[in-house]
mmCIF file of C-alpha atoms in Angstrom:
data_model
loop_
_atom_site.group_PDB
_atom_site.id
_atom_site.type_symbol
_atom_site.label_atom_id
_atom_site.label_comp_id
_atom_site.label_asym_id
_atom_site.label_seq_id
_atom_site.Cartn_x
_atom_site.Cartn_y
_atom_site.Cartn_z
ATOM 1 C CA MET A 247 112.955 129.731 171.151
ATOM 2 C CA LEU A 248 109.242 129.417 170.386
ATOM 3 C CA LYS A 249 109.680 127.471 167.144
ATOM 4 C CA GLU A 250 111.855 124.897 168.904
ATOM 5 C CA ARG A 251 109.121 124.458 171.511
ATOM 6 C CA ILE A 252 106.571 123.918 168.756
ATOM 7 C CA PHE A 253 108.770 121.298 167.088
ATOM 8 C CA GLU A 254 109.242 119.564 170.449
ATOM 9 C CA GLU A 255 105.488 119.572 170.964
ATOM 10 C CA ILE A 256 105.065 117.844 167.601
ATOM 11 C CA ASP A 257 107.697 115.270 168.548
ATOM 12 C CA ARG A 258 105.785 114.655 171.776
ATOM 13 C CA GLN A 259 102.718 113.747 169.729
ATOM 14 C CA LYS A 260 104.563 111.524 167.239
ATOM 15 C CA GLU A 261 103.418 108.155 168.541
ATOM 16 C CA ARG A 262 99.771 109.171 168.584
ATOM 17 C CA LEU A 263 99.946 110.870 165.189
ATOM 18 C CA CYS A 264 101.567 107.844 163.572
ATOM 19 C CA GLU A 265 99.018 105.516 165.172
ATOM 20 C CA MET A 266 96.272 107.586 163.536
ATOM 21 C CA ALA A 267 98.052 107.510 160.175
ATOM 22 C CA ASP A 268 98.458 103.720 160.372
ATOM 23 C CA THR A 269 94.821 103.219 161.353
ATOM 24 C CA ILE A 270 93.584 105.321 158.442
ATOM 25 C CA PHE A 271 95.963 103.417 156.157
ATOM 26 C CA ASP A 272 94.624 100.056 157.380
ATOM 27 C CA HIS A 273 91.010 101.101 156.792
ATOM 28 C CA PRO A 274 90.977 102.819 153.384
ATOM 29 C CA GLU A 275 87.813 104.775 152.590
ATOM 30 C CA CYS A 276 86.949 106.906 149.589
ATOM 31 C CA ASP A 277 84.388 108.990 147.709
ATOM 32 C CA GLY A 278 82.931 110.900 150.654
ATOM 33 C CA GLU A 279 82.513 107.772 152.813
ATOM 34 C CA GLU A 280 85.611 108.388 154.971
ATOM 35 C CA MET A 281 83.676 108.074 158.243
ATOM 36 C CA MET A 282 86.239 106.211 160.324
ATOM 37 C CA ALA A 283 89.010 108.630 159.378
ATOM 38 C CA ALA A 284 86.824 111.638 160.140
ATOM 39 C CA ASP A 285 85.800 110.155 163.509
ATOM 40 C CA LEU A 286 89.431 109.576 164.421
ATOM 41 C CA LEU A 287 90.616 113.057 163.452
ATOM 42 C CA CYS A 288 87.669 114.903 164.973
ATOM 43 C CA GLY A 289 88.080 112.962 168.204
ATOM 44 C CA TYR A 290 91.683 114.048 168.592
ATOM 45 C CA LEU A 291 90.844 117.674 167.809
ATOM 46 C CA ALA A 292 88.005 117.750 170.346
ATOM 47 C CA GLU A 293 90.241 116.067 172.921
ATOM 48 C CA ASN A 294 92.722 118.899 172.465
ATOM 49 C CA GLY A 295 90.283 121.758 172.890
ATOM 50 C CA PHE A 296 89.144 122.490 169.340
ATOM 51 C CA SER A 297 85.510 123.295 168.612
ATOM 52 C CA VAL A 298 84.446 120.716 166.026
ATOM 53 C CA GLU A 299 81.609 121.162 163.515
ATOM 54 C CA ARG A 300 80.499 118.074 161.598
ATOM 55 C CA PRO A 301 79.056 117.267 159.151
ATOM 56 C CA ILE A 302 79.388 120.336 156.967
ATOM 57 C CA ALA A 303 78.525 121.285 153.386
ATOM 58 C CA GLY A 304 76.261 118.262 153.061
ATOM 59 C CA LEU A 305 79.268 115.947 153.294
ATOM 60 C CA LYS A 306 79.045 113.516 156.190
ATOM 61 C CA SER A 307 82.812 113.025 156.450
ATOM 62 C CA ALA A 308 83.755 116.724 156.123
ATOM 63 C CA PHE A 309 84.506 118.797 159.225
ATOM 64 C CA ARG A 310 85.641 122.176 160.515
ATOM 65 C CA ALA A 311 87.594 122.488 163.776
ATOM 66 C CA VAL A 312 88.421 125.908 165.243
ATOM 67 C CA TYR A 313 90.660 127.328 167.943
ATOM 68 C CA HIS A 314 90.519 131.036 168.811
ATOM 69 C CA SER A 315 93.401 132.443 170.826
ATOM 70 C CA VAL A 316 93.515 135.884 172.385
ATOM 71 C CA GLY A 317 92.986 138.842 170.093
ATOM 72 C CA ASN A 318 90.264 140.254 167.887
ATOM 73 C CA GLY A 319 88.847 139.663 164.442
ATOM 74 C CA ALA A 320 91.847 141.345 162.785
ATOM 75 C CA ALA A 321 94.203 138.595 163.974
ATOM 76 C CA PRO A 322 95.649 136.220 161.328
ATOM 77 C CA ARG A 323 93.482 133.247 160.401
ATOM 78 C CA ILE A 324 95.471 130.148 159.462
ATOM 79 C CA GLY A 325 93.799 127.251 157.664
ATOM 80 C CA LEU A 326 95.142 123.680 157.661
ATOM 81 C CA LEU A 327 93.439 121.462 155.074
ATOM 82 C CA CYS A 328 93.642 117.683 155.225
ATOM 83 C CA GLU A 329 92.520 114.908 152.925
ATOM 84 C CA TYR A 330 92.017 111.313 154.051
ATOM 85 C CA ASP A 331 90.453 109.496 151.095
ATOM 86 C CA ALA A 332 92.013 106.427 149.516
ATOM 87 C CA LEU A 333 91.951 105.111 145.945
ATOM 88 C CA ALA A 334 89.295 102.537 145.103
ATOM 89 C CA GLY A 335 90.878 99.122 144.604
ATOM 90 C CA LEU A 336 94.352 100.296 145.625
ATOM 91 C CA GLY A 337 94.130 101.802 149.090
ATOM 92 C CA HIS A 338 96.295 104.736 150.171
ATOM 93 C CA GLY A 339 98.320 104.884 146.977
ATOM 94 C CA CYS A 340 98.565 108.665 147.221
ATOM 95 C CA GLY A 341 99.548 108.985 150.878
ATOM 96 C CA HIS A 342 96.466 110.833 152.075
ATOM 97 C CA HIS A 343 96.471 108.863 155.328
ATOM 98 C CA MET A 344 99.395 111.042 156.494
ATOM 99 C CA GLN A 345 97.760 114.410 155.871
ATOM 100 C CA GLY A 346 95.223 114.509 158.694
ATOM 101 C CA PRO A 347 97.647 113.453 161.440
ATOM 102 C CA ALA A 348 100.233 115.990 160.175
ATOM 103 C CA CYS A 349 97.682 118.821 160.219
ATOM 104 C CA LEU A 350 96.545 117.812 163.703
ATOM 105 C CA GLY A 351 100.106 117.689 164.992
ATOM 106 C CA ALA A 352 100.726 121.202 163.697
ATOM 107 C CA ALA A 353 97.405 122.530 165.006
ATOM 108 C CA VAL A 354 97.777 121.146 168.526
ATOM 109 C CA ALA A 355 101.384 122.326 168.782
ATOM 110 C CA LEU A 356 100.438 125.859 167.720
ATOM 111 C CA LYS A 357 97.529 125.928 170.156
ATOM 112 C CA ASN A 358 99.601 124.688 173.095
ATOM 113 C CA CYS A 359 102.659 126.860 172.482
ATOM 114 C CA CYS A 360 101.225 130.123 171.151
ATOM 115 C CA ARG A 361 98.570 131.033 173.698
ATOM 116 C CA ASP A 362 99.897 134.591 173.897
ATOM 117 C CA GLN A 363 99.722 135.102 170.127
ATOM 118 C CA ALA A 364 96.596 136.565 168.538
ATOM 119 C CA PHE A 365 95.291 134.204 165.850
ATOM 120 C CA THR A 366 92.551 131.850 164.728
ATOM 121 C CA LEU A 367 93.374 128.325 163.649
ATOM 122 C CA VAL A 368 90.946 126.363 161.472
ATOM 123 C CA VAL A 369 91.432 122.707 160.522
ATOM 124 C CA TYR A 370 89.289 121.576 157.608
ATOM 125 C CA GLY A 371 88.653 117.933 156.792
ATOM 126 C CA THR A 372 88.111 117.739 153.025
ATOM 127 C CA PRO A 373 86.791 114.415 151.666
ATOM 128 C CA ALA A 374 86.854 112.844 148.214
ATOM 129 C CA GLU A 375 89.760 114.718 146.622
ATOM 130 C CA GLU A 376 90.339 111.750 144.319
ATOM 131 C CA THR A 377 86.752 111.604 143.034
ATOM 132 C CA PHE A 378 84.251 114.479 143.149
ATOM 133 C CA GLY A 379 86.485 117.064 144.891
ATOM 134 C CA GLY A 380 84.934 117.778 148.278
ATOM 135 C CA LYS A 381 86.611 121.179 148.606
ATOM 136 C CA ILE A 382 84.408 122.442 145.768
ATOM 137 C CA ASN A 383 81.247 121.447 147.648
ATOM 138 C CA MET A 384 82.596 123.091 150.788
ATOM 139 C CA MET A 385 83.367 126.358 149.025
ATOM 140 C CA GLU A 386 79.955 126.420 147.361
ATOM 141 C CA ALA A 387 78.404 126.014 150.827
ATOM 142 C CA GLY A 388 80.335 129.042 152.119
ATOM 143 C CA TYR A 389 83.190 127.330 153.909
ATOM 144 C CA LEU A 390 86.919 128.081 153.501
ATOM 145 C CA LYS A 391 86.134 131.799 153.496
ATOM 146 C CA ASP A 392 87.078 132.205 157.160
ATOM 147 C CA ILE A 393 90.849 131.859 156.653
ATOM 148 C CA ASP A 394 93.589 134.110 155.270
ATOM 149 C CA VAL A 395 95.819 131.310 153.982
ATOM 150 C CA ALA A 396 95.410 127.574 153.344
ATOM 151 C CA LEU A 397 98.258 125.155 154.068
ATOM 152 C CA MET A 398 98.487 121.482 153.142
ATOM 153 C CA MET A 399 101.044 118.683 153.229
ATOM 154 C CA HIS A 400 101.441 115.628 151.029
ATOM 155 C CA GLY A 401 103.825 112.694 150.981
ATOM 156 C CA GLY A 402 105.971 112.413 147.879
ATOM 157 C CA PRO A 403 109.237 111.333 146.236
ATOM 158 C CA ASP A 404 110.892 114.678 147.046
ATOM 159 C CA THR A 405 110.465 117.492 149.545
ATOM 160 C CA CYS A 406 109.219 120.453 147.524
ATOM 161 C CA THR A 407 106.287 122.640 146.591
ATOM 162 C CA ASP A 408 104.427 123.133 143.289
ATOM 163 C CA ILE A 409 104.312 125.999 140.830
ATOM 164 C CA ARG A 410 101.443 124.987 138.575
ATOM 165 C CA CYS A 411 98.878 122.223 138.249
ATOM 166 C CA LEU A 412 96.499 121.268 135.467
ATOM 167 C CA ALA A 413 92.897 122.398 135.480
ATOM 168 C CA LEU A 414 90.547 119.495 134.743
ATOM 169 C CA SER A 415 87.204 119.048 133.040
ATOM 170 C CA SER A 416 85.846 115.512 132.978
ATOM 171 C CA PHE A 417 82.745 114.042 131.376
ATOM 172 C CA ASP A 418 80.742 110.843 131.168
ATOM 173 C CA VAL A 419 79.124 110.622 127.738
ATOM 174 C CA THR A 420 76.285 108.203 127.002
ATOM 175 C CA PHE A 421 75.102 107.533 123.449
ATOM 176 C CA HIS A 422 71.664 105.991 122.863
ATOM 177 C CA GLY A 423 71.012 104.148 119.602
ATOM 178 C CA LYS A 424 68.760 101.348 118.352
ATOM 179 C CA LYS A 425 69.451 97.647 118.827
ATOM 180 C CA ALA A 426 69.248 95.261 115.858
ATOM 181 C CA HIS A 427 70.706 91.946 114.668
ATOM 182 C CA ALA A 428 73.986 92.868 113.036
ATOM 183 C CA ALA A 429 73.765 90.112 110.370
ATOM 184 C CA ILE A 430 70.056 89.844 109.547
ATOM 185 C CA MET A 431 68.783 93.434 109.873
ATOM 186 C CA PRO A 432 71.739 95.806 110.282
ATOM 187 C CA GLU A 433 69.855 98.564 108.456
ATOM 188 C CA GLU A 434 67.396 98.725 111.346
ATOM 189 C CA GLY A 435 70.121 99.445 113.879
ATOM 190 C CA ARG A 436 71.767 102.670 114.947
ATOM 191 C CA SER A 437 75.054 101.974 116.724
ATOM 192 C CA ALA A 438 75.743 103.916 119.891
ATOM 193 C CA PHE A 439 79.228 102.417 119.847
ATOM 194 C CA ASP A 440 79.880 103.892 116.395
ATOM 195 C CA ALA A 441 79.147 107.302 117.888
ATOM 196 C CA LEU A 442 81.557 106.683 120.753
ATOM 197 C CA LEU A 443 84.316 105.657 118.328
ATOM 198 C CA LEU A 444 83.633 108.778 116.263
ATOM 199 C CA ALA A 445 83.907 110.905 119.405
ATOM 200 C CA PHE A 446 87.261 109.294 120.227
ATOM 201 C CA GLN A 447 88.469 110.057 116.694
ATOM 202 C CA GLY A 448 87.207 113.626 116.950
ATOM 203 C CA VAL A 449 89.264 114.145 120.097
ATOM 204 C CA GLU A 450 92.314 112.864 118.214
ATOM 205 C CA PHE A 451 91.765 115.436 115.469
ATOM 206 C CA LEU A 452 91.266 118.155 118.093
ATOM 207 C CA ARG A 453 94.751 117.479 119.528
ATOM 208 C CA GLU A 454 96.335 119.205 116.527
ATOM 209 C CA HIS A 455 94.499 122.452 117.209
ATOM 210 C CA VAL A 456 94.998 123.160 120.907
ATOM 211 C CA ARG A 457 97.820 124.591 122.977
ATOM 212 C CA ASP A 458 100.788 122.423 123.885
ATOM 213 C CA ASP A 459 99.788 122.156 127.553
ATOM 214 C CA VAL A 460 96.391 120.589 126.810
ATOM 215 C CA ARG A 461 95.971 116.918 127.719
ATOM 216 C CA MET A 462 93.006 114.791 126.577
ATOM 217 C CA HIS A 463 92.200 111.265 127.783
ATOM 218 C CA TYR A 464 89.325 108.887 127.134
ATOM 219 C CA THR A 465 88.201 105.326 127.724
ATOM 220 C CA VAL A 466 85.231 103.014 127.177
ATOM 221 C CA LYS A 467 83.333 102.923 130.459
ATOM 222 C CA ASN A 468 80.881 100.098 129.691
ATOM 223 C CA LEU A 469 81.298 97.252 127.200
ATOM 224 C CA PRO A 470 78.785 97.626 124.345
ATOM 225 C CA GLY A 471 77.816 93.907 124.117
ATOM 226 C CA PRO A 472 78.253 91.003 121.668
ATOM 227 C CA GLU A 473 79.591 91.624 118.180
ATOM 228 C CA ASN A 474 76.471 90.315 116.422
ATOM 229 C CA VAL A 475 74.164 92.902 117.976
ATOM 230 C CA VAL A 476 74.121 96.572 117.008
ATOM 231 C CA PRO A 477 74.670 98.212 120.427
ATOM 232 C CA SER A 478 71.929 100.537 121.632
ATOM 233 C CA GLU A 479 74.048 102.141 124.366
ATOM 234 C CA ALA A 480 77.710 103.098 124.728
ATOM 235 C CA VAL A 481 79.337 105.046 127.558
ATOM 236 C CA GLY A 482 82.716 106.763 127.510
ATOM 237 C CA SER A 483 84.680 108.775 130.064
ATOM 238 C CA PHE A 484 86.693 111.795 128.928
ATOM 239 C CA ALA A 485 89.143 114.099 130.725
ATOM 240 C CA LEU A 486 90.516 117.407 129.421
ATOM 241 C CA ARG A 487 93.342 119.313 131.121
ATOM 242 C CA SER A 488 95.224 122.597 130.733
ATOM 243 C CA PHE A 489 97.247 124.964 132.890
ATOM 244 C CA SER A 490 94.581 127.624 132.228
ATOM 245 C CA ARG A 491 91.019 127.191 133.465
ATOM 246 C CA ASP A 492 89.782 129.877 131.078
ATOM 247 C CA TYR A 493 91.404 128.238 128.045
ATOM 248 C CA LEU A 494 90.205 124.793 129.095
ATOM 249 C CA ASP A 495 86.636 126.081 129.126
ATOM 250 C CA GLN A 496 87.088 126.935 125.438
ATOM 251 C CA VAL A 497 88.434 123.441 124.686
ATOM 252 C CA ALA A 498 85.527 121.901 126.597
ATOM 253 C CA LYS A 499 83.058 123.778 124.387
ATOM 254 C CA ARG A 500 84.707 122.321 121.292
ATOM 255 C CA PHE A 501 84.647 118.864 122.893
ATOM 256 C CA ARG A 502 80.878 119.084 123.411
ATOM 257 C CA ASP A 503 80.484 119.969 119.722
ATOM 258 C CA ILE A 504 82.500 116.841 118.831
ATOM 259 C CA VAL A 505 80.201 114.655 120.929
ATOM 260 C CA ARG A 506 77.049 116.128 119.418
ATOM 261 C CA GLY A 507 78.552 115.787 115.936
ATOM 262 C CA ALA A 508 79.415 112.132 116.563
ATOM 263 C CA ALA A 509 75.828 111.475 117.627
ATOM 264 C CA LEU A 510 74.545 113.196 114.488
ATOM 265 C CA MET A 511 76.818 111.144 112.201
ATOM 266 C CA ALA A 512 75.776 107.862 113.816
ATOM 267 C CA GLY A 513 72.097 108.747 113.921
ATOM 268 C CA VAL A 514 71.851 108.429 117.705
ATOM 269 C CA THR A 515 71.292 110.710 120.690
ATOM 270 C CA CYS A 516 73.728 111.663 123.439
ATOM 271 C CA GLU A 517 73.859 112.734 127.070
ATOM 272 C CA ILE A 518 76.857 114.651 128.424
ATOM 273 C CA ALA A 519 77.315 114.550 132.201
ATOM 274 C CA GLU A 520 80.036 116.957 133.377
ATOM 275 C CA LYS A 521 81.748 116.383 136.709
ATOM 276 C CA PRO A 522 82.859 119.293 138.973
ATOM 277 C CA ALA A 523 85.569 121.303 137.227
ATOM 278 C CA LEU A 524 88.975 121.608 138.878
ATOM 279 C CA ALA A 525 90.971 124.829 138.570
ATOM 280 C CA ASN A 526 94.685 125.308 138.013
ATOM 281 C CA LYS A 527 96.743 126.586 140.958
ATOM 282 C CA VAL A 528 97.623 130.216 141.549
ATOM 283 C CA PRO A 529 101.218 129.827 142.763
ATOM 284 C CA ASN A 530 102.345 131.798 145.781
ATOM 285 C CA LEU A 531 106.132 131.676 145.858
ATOM 286 C CA THR A 532 106.341 133.554 149.162
ATOM 287 C CA LEU A 533 104.251 130.880 150.848
ATOM 288 C CA ASN A 534 106.083 128.100 148.988
ATOM 289 C CA ASP A 535 109.457 129.360 150.183
ATOM 290 C CA LEU A 536 108.184 129.720 153.742
ATOM 291 C CA LEU A 537 107.071 126.083 153.878
ATOM 292 C CA VAL A 538 110.273 124.763 152.309
ATOM 293 C CA GLU A 539 112.461 126.796 154.655
ATOM 294 C CA ASN A 540 110.628 125.369 157.658
ATOM 295 C CA ALA A 541 110.861 121.850 156.229
ATOM 296 C CA ARG A 542 114.605 122.433 155.913
ATOM 297 C CA LEU A 543 114.776 123.718 159.482
ATOM 298 C CA ALA A 544 112.934 120.595 160.674
ATOM 299 C CA GLY A 545 115.440 118.357 158.886
ATOM 300 C CA ALA A 546 113.189 117.010 156.125
ATOM 301 C CA PRO A 547 115.098 114.900 153.563
ATOM 302 C CA GLY A 548 115.401 115.274 149.801
ATOM 303 C CA ILE A 549 114.669 118.977 149.337
ATOM 304 C CA THR A 550 114.440 119.923 145.652
ATOM 305 C CA PRO A 551 113.308 122.970 143.643
ATOM 306 C CA PRO A 552 109.541 123.396 143.143
ATOM 307 C CA ARG A 553 107.784 121.182 140.631
ATOM 308 C CA GLU A 554 106.939 123.239 137.563
ATOM 309 C CA ARG A 555 103.889 121.154 136.651
ATOM 310 C CA THR A 556 101.646 118.615 138.349
ATOM 311 C CA GLY A 557 98.331 116.846 137.839
ATOM 312 C CA SER A 558 94.927 118.103 138.989
ATOM 313 C CA THR A 559 93.453 118.776 142.429
ATOM 314 C CA ASP A 560 90.482 120.537 144.005
ATOM 315 C CA PHE A 561 93.026 122.522 146.033
ATOM 316 C CA GLY A 562 93.451 124.554 142.832
ATOM 317 C CA ASN A 563 89.893 125.835 143.262
ATOM 318 C CA VAL A 564 90.754 126.973 146.786
ATOM 319 C CA MET A 565 93.887 128.725 145.556
ATOM 320 C CA HIS A 566 91.826 130.906 143.210
ATOM 321 C CA GLU A 567 90.012 132.304 146.245
ATOM 322 C CA LEU A 568 92.839 132.735 148.772
ATOM 323 C CA PRO A 569 96.600 132.163 149.063
ATOM 324 C CA GLY A 570 97.576 128.533 149.495
ATOM 325 C CA SER A 571 100.462 126.104 149.269
ATOM 326 C CA CYS A 572 101.133 122.403 149.817
ATOM 327 C CA ILE A 573 104.475 121.116 151.088
ATOM 328 C CA ARG A 574 105.407 117.692 149.783
ATOM 329 C CA ILE A 575 107.603 115.603 152.072
ATOM 330 C CA LYS A 576 109.841 112.832 150.769
ATOM 331 C CA PHE A 577 108.963 109.320 151.951
ATOM 332 C CA VAL A 578 109.566 107.228 148.802
ATOM 333 C CA PRO A 579 112.527 107.177 146.365
ATOM 334 C CA SER A 580 112.823 110.028 143.861
ATOM 335 C CA GLY A 581 110.943 109.278 140.665
ATOM 336 C CA THR A 582 108.310 107.098 142.340
ATOM 337 C CA SER A 583 104.847 107.660 140.897
ATOM 338 C CA SER A 584 101.858 108.318 143.110
ATOM 339 C CA HIS A 585 98.711 106.201 142.673
ATOM 340 C CA SER A 586 100.999 103.190 142.758
ATOM 341 C CA LYS A 587 101.749 100.066 144.786
ATOM 342 C CA ASP A 588 105.079 101.680 145.729
ATOM 343 C CA TYR A 589 103.184 104.317 147.714
ATOM 344 C CA VAL A 590 101.047 101.654 149.365
ATOM 345 C CA GLU A 591 104.052 99.527 150.312
ATOM 346 C CA ALA A 592 105.739 102.553 151.924
ATOM 347 C CA GLY A 593 102.603 103.740 153.704
ATOM 348 C CA LYS A 594 103.480 102.439 157.191
ATOM 349 C CA THR A 595 107.273 102.638 157.044
ATOM 350 C CA GLU A 596 109.421 104.743 159.337
ATOM 351 C CA ALA A 597 109.875 107.107 156.386
ATOM 352 C CA ALA A 598 106.084 107.571 156.283
ATOM 353 C CA HIS A 599 105.980 108.206 160.026
ATOM 354 C CA SER A 600 108.775 110.769 159.674
ATOM 355 C CA CYS A 601 106.844 112.330 156.785
ATOM 356 C CA VAL A 602 103.944 113.029 159.149
ATOM 357 C CA VAL A 603 106.258 114.750 161.619
ATOM 358 C CA TYR A 604 108.184 116.770 159.034
ATOM 359 C CA GLY A 605 104.939 117.878 157.390
ATOM 360 C CA ALA A 606 103.530 118.981 160.746
ATOM 361 C CA LYS A 607 106.674 120.942 161.553
ATOM 362 C CA ALA A 608 106.794 122.633 158.143
ATOM 363 C CA MET A 609 103.182 123.817 158.443
ATOM 364 C CA ALA A 610 103.487 124.807 162.098
ATOM 365 C CA GLY A 611 106.761 126.663 161.538
ATOM 366 C CA ALA A 612 105.367 128.542 158.541
ATOM 367 C CA SER A 613 102.250 129.426 160.534
ATOM 368 C CA LEU A 614 104.354 130.787 163.385
ATOM 369 C CA ASP A 615 106.345 132.942 160.961
ATOM 370 C CA MET A 616 103.107 134.452 159.638
ATOM 371 C CA LEU A 617 101.819 135.057 163.152
ATOM 372 C CA THR A 618 104.944 136.783 164.412
ATOM 373 C CA ASP A 619 105.832 138.857 161.331
ATOM 374 C CA CYS A 620 102.920 140.778 159.803
ATOM 375 C CA LYS A 621 105.056 141.708 156.777
ATOM 376 C CA ILE A 622 105.126 138.050 155.694
ATOM 377 C CA MET A 623 101.339 137.824 155.597
ATOM 378 C CA GLU A 624 101.162 141.147 153.764
ATOM 379 C CA SER A 625 103.629 139.872 151.155
ATOM 380 C CA ILE A 626 101.649 136.640 150.700
ATOM 381 C CA LYS A 627 98.387 138.515 150.178
ATOM 382 C CA ARG A 628 100.003 141.013 147.812
ATOM 383 C CA GLU A 629 101.472 138.257 145.645
ATOM 384 C CA PHE A 630 98.098 136.494 145.523
ATOM 385 C CA ALA A 631 96.355 139.670 144.360
ATOM 386 C CA GLU A 632 98.969 140.195 141.649
ATOM 387 C CA LYS A 633 98.951 136.621 140.307
ATOM 388 C CA ARG A 634 95.288 135.778 140.543
ATOM 389 C CA GLU A 635 94.483 137.311 137.163
ATOM 390 C CA LEU A 636 97.600 135.912 135.537
ATOM 391 C CA TYR A 637 96.655 132.299 136.258
ATOM 392 C CA ARG A 638 93.013 132.234 135.214
#
């Protein structure tokens, strides 16, 4: 059976795949500077006959690797997307070191075992998911438009897929005031920090007048200085989230009014720097079920129903343009939070190594199903077309 051969081919690669995962884990990189990880992954793809393009989209650690089998332009085009960035100060507390090796294991197995199938396989290396969202840059540069579906894997506390995720708008706000001695000449000062506190309070009042799914977070980014000096500058970071990108855009407009109003009340000026906006996911249950069924067939542990809600990711932006799904593979106890030391401590365990293999098999098996049954791909595309407008 062809799928069994593909799974065996992934098992054959296990030692090499896990070595790559461990190396990426031991050398955490982030924020678009993931050069060692990109070198490692691109080297393995080139070694196995993929045509590698790098850098792309103005991102030095982003890449595109392609394999064309027999067939013509109408053949299915499968995309495997991998992240490999770590968390600053924590390391691989989200398990991204496993994604690249899993995608490579799936890609090489499909290439070696499906030479008679008509398809194109594209592996994308997507940097900086945790910071500026490299997939957004790549899409703006015209990439990710050469595939019919996008598959990902992620380590997690359970083996499952996602239904929805939160769209995200984030801002750095800087208030500029006038410095003065707080005891001798306070009337000469205009406190930038007062404006920041007013903006925080305005966000609190806004909470009462938004939908239940909206989340709003803020923090002081830079300390304003000693207490006896009226601070001339104050910087805050703000994040707004919702399951609807369209609705979140409305909330973001109201947030900007709050910031400008806070500046007006404090008698200062403001600068609002908005970071790239992340979209909510467009769920594709057909693709979700396909990945989970193949994870089950591969023997992945801890299979649970899909998660109804998750955080934010630049993969959501991709899923507004084409069908996509991410299979999460259990490698830590249920209930464990990502972005935690628990993830880091489990990063090189046998469970993490098995996670790489199970993820590769789930993606490869799902890809094979799409290649050998045209009705599956048709169903995936039809569901995407139907849901795209519902999840704006």
